[in-house]
Short mmCIF file of C-alpha atoms in Angstrom, two decimals:
data_model
loop_
_atom_site.label_atom_id
_atom_site.label_comp_id
_atom_site.label_asym_id
_atom_site.label_seq_id
_atom_site.Cartn_x
_atom_site.Cartn_y
_atom_site.Cartn_z
CA MET I 1 13.92 32.91 -15.66
CA ILE I 2 10.79 30.98 -16.62
CA PRO I 3 11.62 27.90 -18.68
CA ARG I 4 10.22 27.77 -22.22
CA ARG I 5 6.47 27.29 -22.21
CA PRO I 6 5.34 23.82 -23.31
CA GLY I 7 3.78 23.25 -26.73
CA GLY I 8 4.31 24.07 -30.39
CA GLN I 9 3.86 27.28 -32.28
CA MET I 10 0.89 29.41 -31.28
CA THR I 11 -1.52 31.09 -33.61
CA SER I 12 -4.49 33.37 -33.21
CA ARG I 13 -7.82 31.88 -34.22
CA PRO I 14 -9.11 32.62 -37.74
CA LEU I 15 -12.43 34.42 -38.01
CA HIS I 16 -14.04 34.83 -41.43
CA PHE I 17 -16.40 37.73 -42.01
CA ILE I 18 -18.23 37.51 -45.33
CA TRP I 19 -20.38 40.24 -46.85
CA LEU I 20 -23.17 38.94 -49.10
CA ALA I 21 -24.00 42.04 -51.08
CA ASP I 22 -27.06 42.30 -53.31
CA GLY I 23 -25.96 43.76 -56.65
CA SER I 24 -29.26 43.20 -58.46
CA GLY I 25 -31.01 45.82 -60.63
CA SER I 26 -33.43 46.91 -57.90
CA MET I 27 -30.48 48.15 -55.85
CA ARG I 28 -30.02 50.90 -58.48
CA VAL I 29 -33.32 52.49 -57.47
CA ASP I 30 -33.05 55.55 -55.20
CA GLY I 31 -29.32 55.16 -54.78
CA LYS I 32 -29.41 52.00 -52.68
CA ILE I 33 -26.28 50.51 -54.18
CA GLN I 34 -24.31 53.71 -53.60
CA ALA I 35 -25.57 53.82 -50.01
CA LEU I 36 -24.43 50.22 -49.55
CA ASN I 37 -21.00 51.02 -51.02
CA ASN I 38 -20.66 54.03 -48.73
CA ALA I 39 -21.87 52.19 -45.64
CA ILE I 40 -19.47 49.26 -46.01
CA ARG I 41 -16.55 51.52 -46.88
CA GLU I 42 -17.31 53.65 -43.84
CA ALA I 43 -17.42 50.56 -41.62
CA ILE I 44 -14.00 49.18 -42.60
CA PRO I 45 -11.87 51.34 -40.24
CA HIS I 46 -14.19 50.41 -37.36
CA MET I 47 -13.79 46.71 -38.19
CA GLN I 48 -10.04 47.16 -38.25
CA THR I 49 -10.11 48.81 -34.82
CA VAL I 50 -12.17 45.97 -33.33
CA ALA I 51 -9.82 43.41 -34.86
CA ARG I 52 -6.77 45.23 -33.53
CA GLU I 53 -8.24 45.23 -30.02
CA ASN I 54 -8.48 41.43 -30.03
CA PRO I 55 -5.10 39.92 -30.89
CA HIS I 56 -6.47 36.43 -30.24
CA ALA I 57 -8.47 36.39 -33.46
CA SER I 58 -7.20 36.84 -37.03
CA VAL I 59 -10.03 38.48 -38.91
CA TYR I 60 -10.36 37.83 -42.65
CA VAL I 61 -12.94 39.67 -44.74
CA SER I 62 -14.48 38.52 -48.01
CA ALA I 63 -17.31 39.83 -50.14
CA VAL I 64 -19.66 38.05 -52.50
CA ARG I 65 -21.71 40.07 -54.99
CA PHE I 66 -24.82 38.33 -56.24
CA ALA I 67 -26.89 39.49 -59.19
CA ASP I 68 -27.13 37.42 -62.44
CA THR I 69 -24.29 35.33 -61.01
CA ALA I 70 -22.50 35.15 -57.68
CA HIS I 71 -18.80 35.86 -57.44
CA TRP I 72 -16.12 36.87 -54.97
CA VAL I 73 -15.20 40.53 -55.11
CA GLY I 74 -11.61 41.50 -54.39
CA GLY I 75 -10.39 38.03 -53.45
CA MET I 76 -11.26 35.59 -50.70
CA ALA I 77 -10.22 35.87 -47.05
CA VAL I 78 -8.39 39.19 -47.17
CA PRO I 79 -6.78 40.14 -43.83
CA VAL I 80 -8.96 42.88 -42.35
CA THR I 81 -6.03 45.30 -42.33
CA GLU I 82 -5.77 45.01 -46.12
CA PHE I 83 -9.47 44.90 -46.95
CA ARG I 84 -10.70 47.59 -49.34
CA TRP I 85 -14.19 48.09 -50.76
CA ASP I 86 -14.44 48.96 -54.44
CA ASP I 87 -17.75 50.42 -55.59
CA MET I 88 -20.18 47.76 -56.67
CA GLU I 89 -22.49 48.24 -59.68
CA ALA I 90 -26.13 47.15 -59.65
CA GLY I 91 -27.88 45.22 -62.43
CA GLY I 92 -29.48 41.85 -63.08
CA VAL I 93 -31.46 39.39 -60.95
CA THR I 94 -30.86 38.09 -57.40
CA VAL I 95 -29.14 34.67 -57.27
CA LEU I 96 -28.80 34.49 -53.49
CA GLY I 97 -29.08 30.68 -53.53
CA GLU I 98 -26.03 30.44 -55.78
CA ALA I 99 -24.10 32.76 -53.45
CA LEU I 100 -24.91 30.59 -50.42
CA LYS I 101 -23.79 27.46 -52.24
CA MET I 102 -20.52 29.15 -53.17
CA ILE I 103 -19.89 30.19 -49.56
CA GLY I 104 -20.72 26.69 -48.30
CA ASP I 105 -18.05 25.29 -50.60
CA ALA I 106 -15.53 27.93 -49.53
CA LEU I 107 -15.95 27.48 -45.77
CA GLU I 108 -13.96 24.28 -45.63
CA ALA I 109 -10.34 23.45 -44.91
CA PRO I 110 -7.91 25.07 -45.36
CA LEU I 111 -9.98 28.28 -45.06
CA SER I 112 -11.56 27.10 -41.79
CA ASN I 113 -9.62 24.80 -39.51
CA GLU I 114 -10.95 23.22 -36.35
CA ARG I 115 -9.62 26.05 -34.16
CA ALA I 116 -11.47 28.73 -36.14
CA LEU I 117 -14.09 30.97 -34.60
CA PRO I 118 -17.62 30.87 -36.03
CA PRO I 119 -17.78 32.62 -39.42
CA ILE I 120 -20.06 35.65 -39.79
CA LEU I 121 -22.24 35.89 -42.90
CA ALA I 122 -23.75 39.35 -43.31
CA LEU I 123 -26.45 39.51 -45.98
CA VAL I 124 -27.32 43.00 -47.28
CA THR I 125 -30.28 42.91 -49.66
CA ASP I 126 -33.39 44.78 -50.74
CA GLY I 127 -35.64 41.92 -51.66
CA MET I 128 -36.42 38.43 -52.80
CA PRO I 129 -34.03 35.92 -54.35
CA THR I 130 -34.84 34.91 -57.91
CA ASP I 131 -33.16 31.51 -57.89
CA ASP I 132 -33.56 28.42 -55.70
CA PHE I 133 -32.69 30.04 -52.36
CA GLN I 134 -33.64 26.95 -50.34
CA ALA I 135 -31.28 24.68 -52.29
CA GLY I 136 -28.43 27.14 -51.66
CA LEU I 137 -29.27 27.40 -47.96
CA ASP I 138 -29.53 23.61 -47.63
CA HIS I 139 -26.11 23.27 -49.24
CA LEU I 140 -24.60 25.83 -46.86
CA MET I 141 -26.21 24.23 -43.82
CA ALA I 142 -24.99 20.78 -44.84
CA LYS I 143 -21.44 22.02 -44.21
CA PRO I 144 -20.18 22.04 -40.62
CA TRP I 145 -18.96 25.61 -40.87
CA GLY I 146 -22.21 26.70 -42.50
CA GLN I 147 -24.09 25.36 -39.48
CA LYS I 148 -21.74 27.09 -37.08
CA SER I 149 -21.85 30.43 -38.87
CA LEU I 150 -23.60 33.44 -37.37
CA ARG I 151 -25.93 34.78 -40.05
CA ILE I 152 -27.18 38.36 -39.99
CA VAL I 153 -29.46 40.26 -42.38
CA VAL I 154 -29.48 43.95 -43.14
CA ALA I 155 -32.69 44.45 -45.11
CA ILE I 156 -33.02 47.54 -47.28
CA GLY I 157 -36.28 49.26 -48.13
CA GLU I 158 -39.96 48.44 -48.09
CA ASP I 159 -39.77 45.44 -50.43
CA ALA I 160 -37.71 43.66 -47.80
CA THR I 161 -40.53 43.95 -45.26
CA SER I 162 -42.97 41.66 -47.10
CA ASN I 163 -43.96 38.45 -45.34
CA GLU I 164 -42.29 36.45 -48.08
CA ALA I 165 -39.02 38.32 -47.62
CA LYS I 166 -39.26 37.96 -43.85
CA GLU I 167 -39.62 34.19 -44.23
CA ILE I 168 -36.49 34.09 -46.40
CA PHE I 169 -34.53 36.12 -43.85
CA ARG I 170 -35.79 33.99 -40.99
CA ALA I 171 -34.70 30.83 -42.75
CA PHE I 172 -31.28 32.33 -43.51
CA VAL I 173 -30.67 33.54 -39.94
CA GLY I 174 -32.00 30.31 -38.38
CA ASN I 175 -32.36 31.88 -34.95
CA ASP I 176 -35.50 33.76 -33.86
CA ALA I 177 -33.48 35.72 -31.31
CA VAL I 178 -31.55 37.42 -34.12
CA ARG I 179 -33.90 39.63 -36.16
CA PRO I 180 -33.08 41.35 -39.46
CA PHE I 181 -31.94 44.97 -39.28
CA GLN I 182 -34.27 47.07 -41.37
CA ALA I 183 -32.84 50.16 -43.09
CA ASN I 184 -35.18 52.54 -44.89
CA ASN I 185 -32.69 55.34 -45.42
CA PRO I 186 -28.92 55.72 -45.92
CA GLU I 187 -28.30 56.80 -42.31
CA ALA I 188 -29.94 53.66 -40.92
CA LEU I 189 -27.98 51.55 -43.39
CA VAL I 190 -24.69 53.08 -42.23
CA GLU I 191 -25.67 52.53 -38.60
CA HIS I 192 -26.69 48.90 -39.06
CA ILE I 193 -23.72 47.98 -41.19
CA ARG I 194 -21.36 49.57 -38.71
CA TRP I 195 -23.00 47.63 -35.88
CA VAL I 196 -22.74 44.35 -37.74
CA SER I 197 -19.09 45.11 -38.56
CA THR I 198 -18.12 45.94 -35.01
CA ALA I 199 -20.42 44.64 -32.25
CA VAL I 200 -21.09 41.32 -33.96
CA LEU I 201 -17.44 40.91 -34.86
CA LYS I 202 -16.41 41.70 -31.29
CA SER I 203 -18.90 39.28 -29.82
CA VAL I 204 -18.01 36.37 -32.09
CA SER I 205 -14.28 36.85 -31.55
CA SER I 206 -14.68 36.44 -27.77
CA PRO I 207 -13.76 33.02 -26.37
CA SER I 208 -17.04 32.35 -24.54
CA SER I 209 -18.95 29.17 -25.38
CA GLN I 210 -22.38 28.63 -26.88
CA LEU I 211 -24.49 25.52 -26.48
CA SER I 212 -24.36 23.24 -29.50
CA GLY I 213 -26.88 21.33 -31.58
CA LEU I 214 -30.02 20.15 -29.85
CA ALA I 215 -29.00 21.88 -26.68
CA SER I 216 -29.26 25.32 -28.24
CA GLU I 217 -32.78 24.54 -29.42
CA GLN I 218 -33.83 23.64 -25.94
CA VAL I 219 -32.17 26.48 -24.09
CA GLN I 220 -31.71 29.45 -26.35
CA ALA I 221 -28.41 31.23 -25.88
CA PRO I 222 -28.17 34.51 -27.75
CA ALA I 223 -25.40 34.48 -30.30
CA ILE I 224 -24.66 38.17 -29.92
CA GLN I 225 -23.62 39.01 -26.44
CA GLY I 226 -23.11 42.03 -24.35
CA GLU I 227 -23.68 44.54 -27.10
CA ALA I 228 -26.56 46.98 -27.31
CA VAL I 229 -28.58 46.70 -30.49
CA PRO I 230 -28.71 50.08 -32.27
CA VAL I 231 -31.86 52.13 -31.94
CA GLY I 232 -34.33 51.25 -34.65
CA ALA I 233 -32.60 48.01 -35.51
CA GLU I 234 -35.83 46.11 -35.67
CA ALA I 235 -37.83 49.09 -36.83
CA ASP I 236 -36.81 51.27 -39.71
CA GLY I 237 -34.40 53.92 -38.59
CA ALA I 238 -36.97 55.56 -36.34
CA GLY I 239 -37.19 59.32 -36.50
CA GLN I 240 -35.45 59.54 -39.86
CA THR I 241 -36.95 60.06 -43.31
CA GLU I 242 -37.93 56.89 -45.09
CA VAL I 243 -36.54 57.08 -48.62
CA TRP I 244 -36.65 53.39 -49.56
CA MET E 1 3.90 -3.38 -8.56
CA ALA E 2 1.03 -0.94 -7.97
CA SER E 3 1.46 2.50 -9.45
CA ILE E 4 1.60 5.60 -7.29
CA TRP E 5 -0.03 8.63 -8.84
CA THR E 6 0.24 12.31 -8.11
CA ALA E 7 -2.01 15.07 -9.42
CA LEU E 8 -1.26 18.75 -9.91
CA SER E 9 -3.18 21.55 -11.53
CA ALA E 10 -3.32 25.22 -12.45
CA SER E 11 -5.98 27.57 -13.74
CA VAL E 12 -5.57 31.10 -15.11
CA ARG E 13 -7.93 33.84 -16.16
CA GLY E 14 -7.76 34.39 -19.92
CA ALA E 15 -5.97 37.40 -21.35
CA SER E 16 -9.19 38.41 -23.08
CA HIS E 17 -11.18 38.06 -19.84
CA GLU E 18 -8.60 40.16 -18.00
CA ARG E 19 -8.99 42.92 -20.59
CA ASN E 20 -12.78 42.80 -20.31
CA GLY E 21 -12.86 42.52 -16.52
CA LEU E 22 -14.42 39.03 -16.53
CA LYS E 23 -13.73 36.33 -13.96
CA ASN E 24 -11.99 33.05 -14.65
CA GLN E 25 -14.88 30.75 -15.62
CA ASP E 26 -12.82 27.53 -15.34
CA ALA E 27 -12.41 25.33 -12.29
CA VAL E 28 -10.25 22.38 -11.35
CA ARG E 29 -10.44 20.05 -8.36
CA LEU E 30 -8.29 17.08 -7.51
CA ARG E 31 -8.03 14.50 -4.78
CA ASN E 32 -4.68 12.83 -4.43
CA PRO E 33 -4.55 9.28 -3.09
CA ALA E 34 -3.70 9.05 0.60
CA CYS E 35 -2.34 5.54 0.05
CA VAL E 36 -1.67 3.17 -2.83
CA ALA E 37 -5.16 1.68 -2.58
CA ASP E 38 -6.88 5.06 -2.95
CA PRO E 39 -8.09 6.37 -6.31
CA LEU E 40 -6.88 9.65 -7.74
CA PHE E 41 -9.60 12.06 -8.85
CA LEU E 42 -9.19 14.90 -11.28
CA ALA E 43 -12.01 17.11 -12.58
CA VAL E 44 -11.81 20.15 -14.85
CA ALA E 45 -14.81 22.28 -15.77
CA ASP E 46 -15.26 25.23 -18.10
CA GLY E 47 -18.09 27.72 -17.48
CA HIS E 48 -19.62 28.99 -20.73
CA GLY E 49 -18.92 32.63 -19.89
CA ASN E 50 -21.52 34.06 -22.26
CA THR E 51 -24.04 36.68 -21.14
CA ARG E 52 -26.73 34.09 -20.39
CA SER E 53 -24.28 32.04 -18.31
CA PHE E 54 -23.45 34.85 -15.92
CA ARG E 55 -22.83 32.53 -12.97
CA SER E 56 -20.81 29.97 -14.89
CA ASP E 57 -17.74 30.55 -12.68
CA ARG E 58 -19.82 29.10 -9.85
CA GLY E 59 -21.27 26.45 -12.16
CA SER E 60 -17.84 25.16 -13.12
CA ALA E 61 -16.65 25.04 -9.50
CA LEU E 62 -19.79 23.13 -8.49
CA ALA E 63 -19.31 20.75 -11.42
CA ALA E 64 -15.74 19.81 -10.51
CA GLU E 65 -16.63 19.45 -6.81
CA CYS E 66 -19.73 17.32 -7.48
CA ALA E 67 -17.83 15.03 -9.84
CA ILE E 68 -15.19 14.19 -7.26
CA ARG E 69 -17.62 13.85 -4.37
CA VAL E 70 -20.12 11.67 -6.23
CA LEU E 71 -17.58 9.42 -7.93
CA GLY E 72 -15.65 9.08 -4.68
CA ARG E 73 -18.78 7.81 -2.95
CA LEU E 74 -19.74 5.47 -5.79
CA LEU E 75 -16.28 3.99 -6.06
CA ARG E 76 -16.15 3.30 -2.34
CA VAL E 77 -19.28 1.19 -2.78
CA HIS E 78 -18.77 -0.34 -6.24
CA GLY E 79 -15.04 -0.03 -6.88
CA ASP E 80 -14.42 -3.77 -6.61
CA ALA E 81 -17.26 -4.81 -8.93
CA PRO E 82 -16.41 -6.62 -12.18
CA LEU E 83 -15.20 -4.22 -14.88
CA SER E 84 -18.13 -5.00 -17.18
CA SER E 85 -20.47 -3.99 -14.38
CA ILE E 86 -18.48 -0.83 -13.65
CA ARG E 87 -18.58 0.13 -17.35
CA HIS E 88 -22.33 -0.24 -17.38
CA MET E 89 -22.87 1.63 -14.12
CA ALA E 90 -20.50 4.44 -15.09
CA LYS E 91 -22.30 5.10 -18.36
CA VAL E 92 -25.87 4.56 -17.21
CA ARG E 93 -25.90 5.63 -13.59
CA TRP E 94 -22.79 7.35 -12.35
CA MET E 95 -22.78 10.24 -14.82
CA ARG E 96 -26.49 10.74 -14.21
CA GLU E 97 -25.71 11.04 -10.50
CA VAL E 98 -22.97 13.57 -11.22
CA ILE E 99 -25.40 15.64 -13.30
CA GLU E 100 -28.11 15.38 -10.65
CA ALA E 101 -25.65 16.41 -7.94
CA TRP E 102 -24.65 19.44 -10.01
CA ARG E 103 -28.27 20.42 -10.57
CA ALA E 104 -28.99 20.07 -6.84
CA ALA E 105 -25.92 22.19 -6.05
CA VAL E 106 -27.14 24.86 -8.49
CA ARG E 107 -30.58 24.89 -6.85
CA ALA E 108 -28.97 25.19 -3.40
CA ASP E 109 -26.79 28.05 -4.60
CA LEU E 110 -29.84 29.81 -6.02
CA HIS E 111 -31.79 29.43 -2.80
CA ALA E 112 -28.87 30.92 -0.91
CA ASP E 113 -28.36 33.69 -3.44
CA PRO E 114 -31.41 34.27 -5.70
CA PHE E 115 -31.13 36.12 -9.00
CA SER E 116 -31.62 39.86 -8.76
CA PRO E 117 -33.48 41.98 -11.33
CA LEU E 118 -30.05 43.37 -12.26
CA ASP E 119 -28.88 39.89 -13.30
CA PHE E 120 -31.64 39.85 -15.91
CA ALA E 121 -31.48 43.53 -16.86
CA ALA E 122 -30.13 42.67 -20.32
CA PHE E 123 -32.83 40.09 -21.08
CA PRO E 124 -36.47 40.52 -22.07
CA GLU E 125 -37.78 38.26 -19.30
CA ALA E 126 -37.84 38.79 -15.52
CA PRO E 127 -35.67 36.62 -13.27
CA PRO E 128 -37.28 33.21 -12.72
CA ILE E 129 -38.97 32.71 -9.38
CA ILE E 130 -37.23 30.03 -7.36
CA LYS E 131 -39.37 28.09 -4.91
CA PRO E 132 -37.88 25.63 -2.43
CA GLY E 133 -38.40 22.01 -3.43
CA ARG E 134 -39.57 22.95 -6.94
CA GLU E 135 -37.73 22.37 -10.23
CA ILE E 136 -36.13 25.53 -11.61
CA PRO E 137 -36.49 26.68 -15.23
CA PRO E 138 -33.83 25.94 -17.90
CA ALA E 139 -32.70 29.60 -17.93
CA ALA E 140 -31.64 29.23 -14.28
CA TYR E 141 -29.42 26.23 -15.03
CA LEU E 142 -28.09 28.01 -18.11
CA ALA E 143 -26.81 30.80 -15.86
CA TYR E 144 -24.47 28.21 -14.31
CA GLY E 145 -23.73 26.31 -17.56
CA ALA E 146 -20.44 24.44 -17.68
CA THR E 147 -18.64 21.52 -19.29
CA LEU E 148 -16.97 18.76 -17.30
CA ILE E 149 -13.97 16.46 -17.84
CA ILE E 150 -13.04 13.76 -15.37
CA ALA E 151 -10.24 11.24 -14.87
CA VAL E 152 -10.23 8.74 -12.02
CA VAL E 153 -7.29 6.40 -11.60
CA THR E 154 -7.92 3.32 -9.46
CA ARG E 155 -5.81 0.21 -8.81
CA ARG E 156 -7.59 -1.65 -11.60
CA PHE E 157 -8.73 0.85 -14.19
CA ILE E 158 -8.85 4.46 -15.33
CA LEU E 159 -12.21 6.14 -15.84
CA TYR E 160 -12.34 8.95 -18.38
CA ALA E 161 -15.50 11.01 -18.78
CA GLN E 162 -16.28 14.12 -20.75
CA LEU E 163 -19.27 16.34 -21.36
CA GLY E 164 -18.67 19.14 -23.84
CA ASP E 165 -15.47 20.63 -25.16
CA GLY E 166 -11.98 20.37 -23.68
CA ASP E 167 -9.32 17.72 -24.05
CA ILE E 168 -8.03 14.60 -22.38
CA LEU E 169 -4.60 13.44 -23.53
CA THR E 170 -2.51 10.52 -22.34
CA VAL E 171 1.22 10.00 -22.83
CA ASP E 172 2.59 6.47 -22.66
CA SER E 173 6.12 5.34 -21.85
CA SER E 174 7.16 5.46 -25.52
CA GLY E 175 6.02 9.08 -25.79
CA GLN E 176 2.90 8.19 -27.79
CA ILE E 177 0.15 10.77 -27.20
CA SER E 178 -3.48 9.69 -27.52
CA ARG E 179 -7.01 10.79 -26.85
CA PRO E 180 -8.87 8.17 -24.82
CA LEU E 181 -12.18 9.77 -25.85
CA LYS E 182 -13.32 10.87 -29.27
CA ARG E 183 -13.13 14.57 -30.04
CA TYR E 184 -16.44 15.70 -31.44
CA HIS E 185 -16.52 17.94 -34.49
CA GLU E 186 -19.64 19.66 -33.14
CA PHE E 187 -17.57 21.22 -30.41
CA TYR E 188 -15.51 23.41 -32.73
CA ALA E 189 -16.18 27.12 -33.06
CA ASN E 190 -16.89 27.69 -29.35
CA GLN E 191 -19.92 25.40 -29.38
CA THR E 192 -20.28 22.85 -26.66
CA ALA E 193 -22.57 20.43 -24.84
CA SER E 194 -23.34 21.36 -21.26
CA LEU E 195 -24.41 20.16 -17.85
CA CYS E 196 -27.30 22.61 -18.03
CA THR E 197 -29.31 20.85 -20.75
CA ASN E 198 -31.62 17.86 -20.65
CA GLN E 199 -29.40 16.14 -23.23
CA ALA E 200 -26.43 16.12 -20.86
CA ILE E 201 -26.66 12.43 -19.97
CA ARG E 202 -26.79 11.40 -23.65
CA GLU E 203 -23.82 13.59 -24.48
CA PHE E 204 -21.57 12.38 -21.66
CA GLN E 205 -18.77 10.20 -23.03
CA VAL E 206 -17.42 7.59 -20.64
CA ARG E 207 -14.63 5.08 -21.06
CA ILE E 208 -13.14 2.61 -18.61
CA ILE E 209 -9.69 1.30 -19.51
CA PRO E 210 -8.23 -1.54 -17.41
CA LEU E 211 -4.68 -0.94 -16.26
CA ARG E 212 -3.66 -4.39 -17.48
CA SER E 213 -4.03 -3.14 -21.05
CA GLY E 214 -1.40 -0.44 -20.51
CA VAL E 215 -0.75 2.34 -18.04
CA PRO E 216 -0.05 5.86 -19.27
CA ASP E 217 2.79 7.83 -17.72
CA MET E 218 0.72 11.00 -17.66
CA ILE E 219 -2.89 12.05 -18.12
CA MET E 220 -3.62 15.67 -19.01
CA LEU E 221 -7.04 17.28 -18.76
CA SER E 222 -7.44 20.77 -20.13
CA THR E 223 -10.15 23.27 -21.01
CA ASP E 224 -10.54 24.22 -24.69
CA GLY E 225 -8.68 27.49 -24.14
CA TYR E 226 -5.43 25.51 -24.22
CA ALA E 227 -5.92 23.58 -27.48
CA ASN E 228 -7.27 26.73 -29.13
CA CYS E 229 -3.86 28.39 -28.67
CA PHE E 230 -2.43 26.17 -31.39
CA GLY E 231 -3.11 25.94 -35.10
CA ASN E 232 -3.40 22.15 -34.98
CA ASP E 233 -3.22 19.06 -32.77
CA GLU E 234 0.50 18.67 -33.38
CA GLY E 235 1.30 21.91 -31.57
CA PHE E 236 -1.11 21.10 -28.76
CA PHE E 237 0.11 17.51 -28.30
CA ARG E 238 3.58 18.91 -27.77
CA VAL E 239 2.29 20.50 -24.57
CA ALA E 240 1.78 17.06 -23.05
CA ALA E 241 5.13 15.78 -24.32
CA ASP E 242 6.98 18.87 -23.05
CA ILE E 243 5.34 18.81 -19.62
CA LEU E 244 6.19 15.14 -19.19
CA GLY E 245 9.75 16.00 -20.23
CA TYR E 246 9.91 18.71 -17.56
CA LEU E 247 8.43 16.33 -14.99
CA ARG E 248 11.06 13.72 -15.78
CA GLY E 249 13.91 16.20 -15.95
CA HIS E 250 13.03 18.57 -13.12
CA GLY E 251 10.29 16.96 -11.02
CA THR E 252 6.74 17.80 -10.01
CA GLU E 253 7.70 20.75 -7.81
CA PHE E 254 9.34 22.50 -10.75
CA VAL E 255 6.31 21.94 -12.98
CA GLY E 256 3.90 22.96 -10.22
CA LYS E 257 5.86 26.18 -9.74
CA ASN E 258 5.88 27.11 -13.44
CA LEU E 259 2.58 25.74 -14.70
CA GLU E 260 0.51 28.83 -13.97
CA GLU E 261 2.94 31.16 -15.73
CA TRP E 262 3.05 28.84 -18.78
CA LEU E 263 -0.72 28.94 -18.98
CA ARG E 264 -0.79 32.72 -18.61
CA GLU E 265 1.74 33.12 -21.40
CA SER E 266 -0.21 30.69 -23.60
CA SER E 267 -3.46 32.58 -23.12
CA ARG E 268 -1.75 35.89 -23.84
CA ASP E 269 -0.08 34.68 -27.05
CA GLY E 270 -2.81 32.25 -28.11
CA SER E 271 -6.54 31.88 -27.51
CA GLY E 272 -7.05 34.66 -24.95
CA ASP E 273 -9.39 32.25 -23.14
CA ASP E 274 -9.18 30.97 -19.56
CA ILE E 275 -6.89 27.94 -19.44
CA THR E 276 -7.02 25.16 -16.89
CA VAL E 277 -4.92 22.04 -16.70
CA GLY E 278 -5.07 18.99 -14.45
CA LEU E 279 -2.23 16.49 -14.61
CA ALA E 280 -2.07 12.97 -13.20
CA VAL E 281 1.45 11.60 -13.21
CA ARG E 282 2.63 8.09 -12.43
CA ALA E 283 5.52 8.32 -9.97
CA GLN E 284 7.31 5.33 -11.51
CA ALA E 285 7.36 7.13 -14.85
CA LEU E 286 9.43 9.91 -13.33
CA ALA E 287 11.91 7.77 -11.41
CA PRO E 288 15.27 7.12 -13.02
CA ALA E 289 15.46 3.69 -14.65
CA PRO E 290 16.68 1.11 -12.16
CA VAL E 291 20.33 0.24 -12.58
CA GLU E 292 20.79 -3.35 -13.63
CA PRO E 293 23.10 -5.24 -11.29
CA PRO E 294 26.33 -6.29 -13.00
CA PRO E 295 26.24 -9.88 -14.24
CA ALA E 296 27.69 -12.39 -11.83
CA SER E 297 31.22 -13.30 -12.73
#
């Protein structure tokens, strides 16, 4: 018989996945908000499968809706097995900066301990923030877990392709190797959201190391590994009708 | 009385790597003293294992080998120098020589086995062209990227050095567990410094502790896959305390026989990562306490 293994109680490593969902008025146009609701709801079982396949990570899912205000929807850090998506309504302006500040404040102990895996922040939006986005981003990036987060954008519709919007997304992602996923129809949105929910989650929950700080600026290591990017990810759902 | 030290080690492929068909990216090398006057060398390295570091299993092996070879040579020459001088040399020169030796070993490995187009199939760029005698691009070093942790125990001092994540713990005779080097917050969340960057020399931590200021009973070096099995330091520190307990109660052979299975179990129930441990144990710490002669009547 093997004697008891050394050490205290073991735990899997927490991994926080946070949806930043745009609930502003423009998302009402052409059924974008309903497409977003459907796409995230459709992705949940796939997320749960990925999480089940990696027992070394405990995946927690949260969602922030931002419109006139930013607030958590359905509670913070819900175990992925219990996560449900309730339909979100659209209306109001786009306080993305406020949402980022709120997430920066949330990503501290006890939510994230030093053994945690990098959090994933998935922004789904159709346009420009209406508040001080930069102040919110600065606040997030001033927090250690904000800096370590992997930030992804799923951009919806033509308004999200403007140079101004691209600059915002680039600043949010903070890594030129990770481009926004552009969705110009519901099918592309489903595809991109499913990819973010599964391939990105799978990659981040693996134990391989990334170079830190200055090192990563000098020698760029891709944050998303070993996963094929879906067709049309950097285009617009090629071959499908553009409705947005 | 001079201390006699013994080193032992184990390294296992992570449960997650086994599932995904990946190699063990960790490496450990040790050199036990042949006599009391000889230093003990222990080096543990952790290859990054990400898609860009696709030869990091080789990179970690080269790192651990270079560390022991280079420091062995330098200590033969400078080992008797004043401690202040050794501190200065270790920080300014020795770690630079270790890094340079690793880079040279990477270049030699690449000349012997150049990258193939398949190695770079997943990346937008073609494999870098390697020319003899010429510096190789950063992406080539990144393919071999690894961290490195070192402990060298001499008759006069212990040298601890660390580049990147991983842990060095010491246990003293009262059971107190300490970290001789600071643990950097930047290295949480799978992020690490690396031998493959130009910042490596600035990010190498080095500390020389004279034996006259206290001798630990055990030194434990481990890759981050071990600490990441536990929710906090308390659970991880118990590893060192428990192993020393087993060493005292059952001896080095018993620990050597079980270490690999303990690591395998830890990876399976914890981090899923490769786990590697190097232990340096002071023989006197394991011996039963000498029996006091009865007082003369």
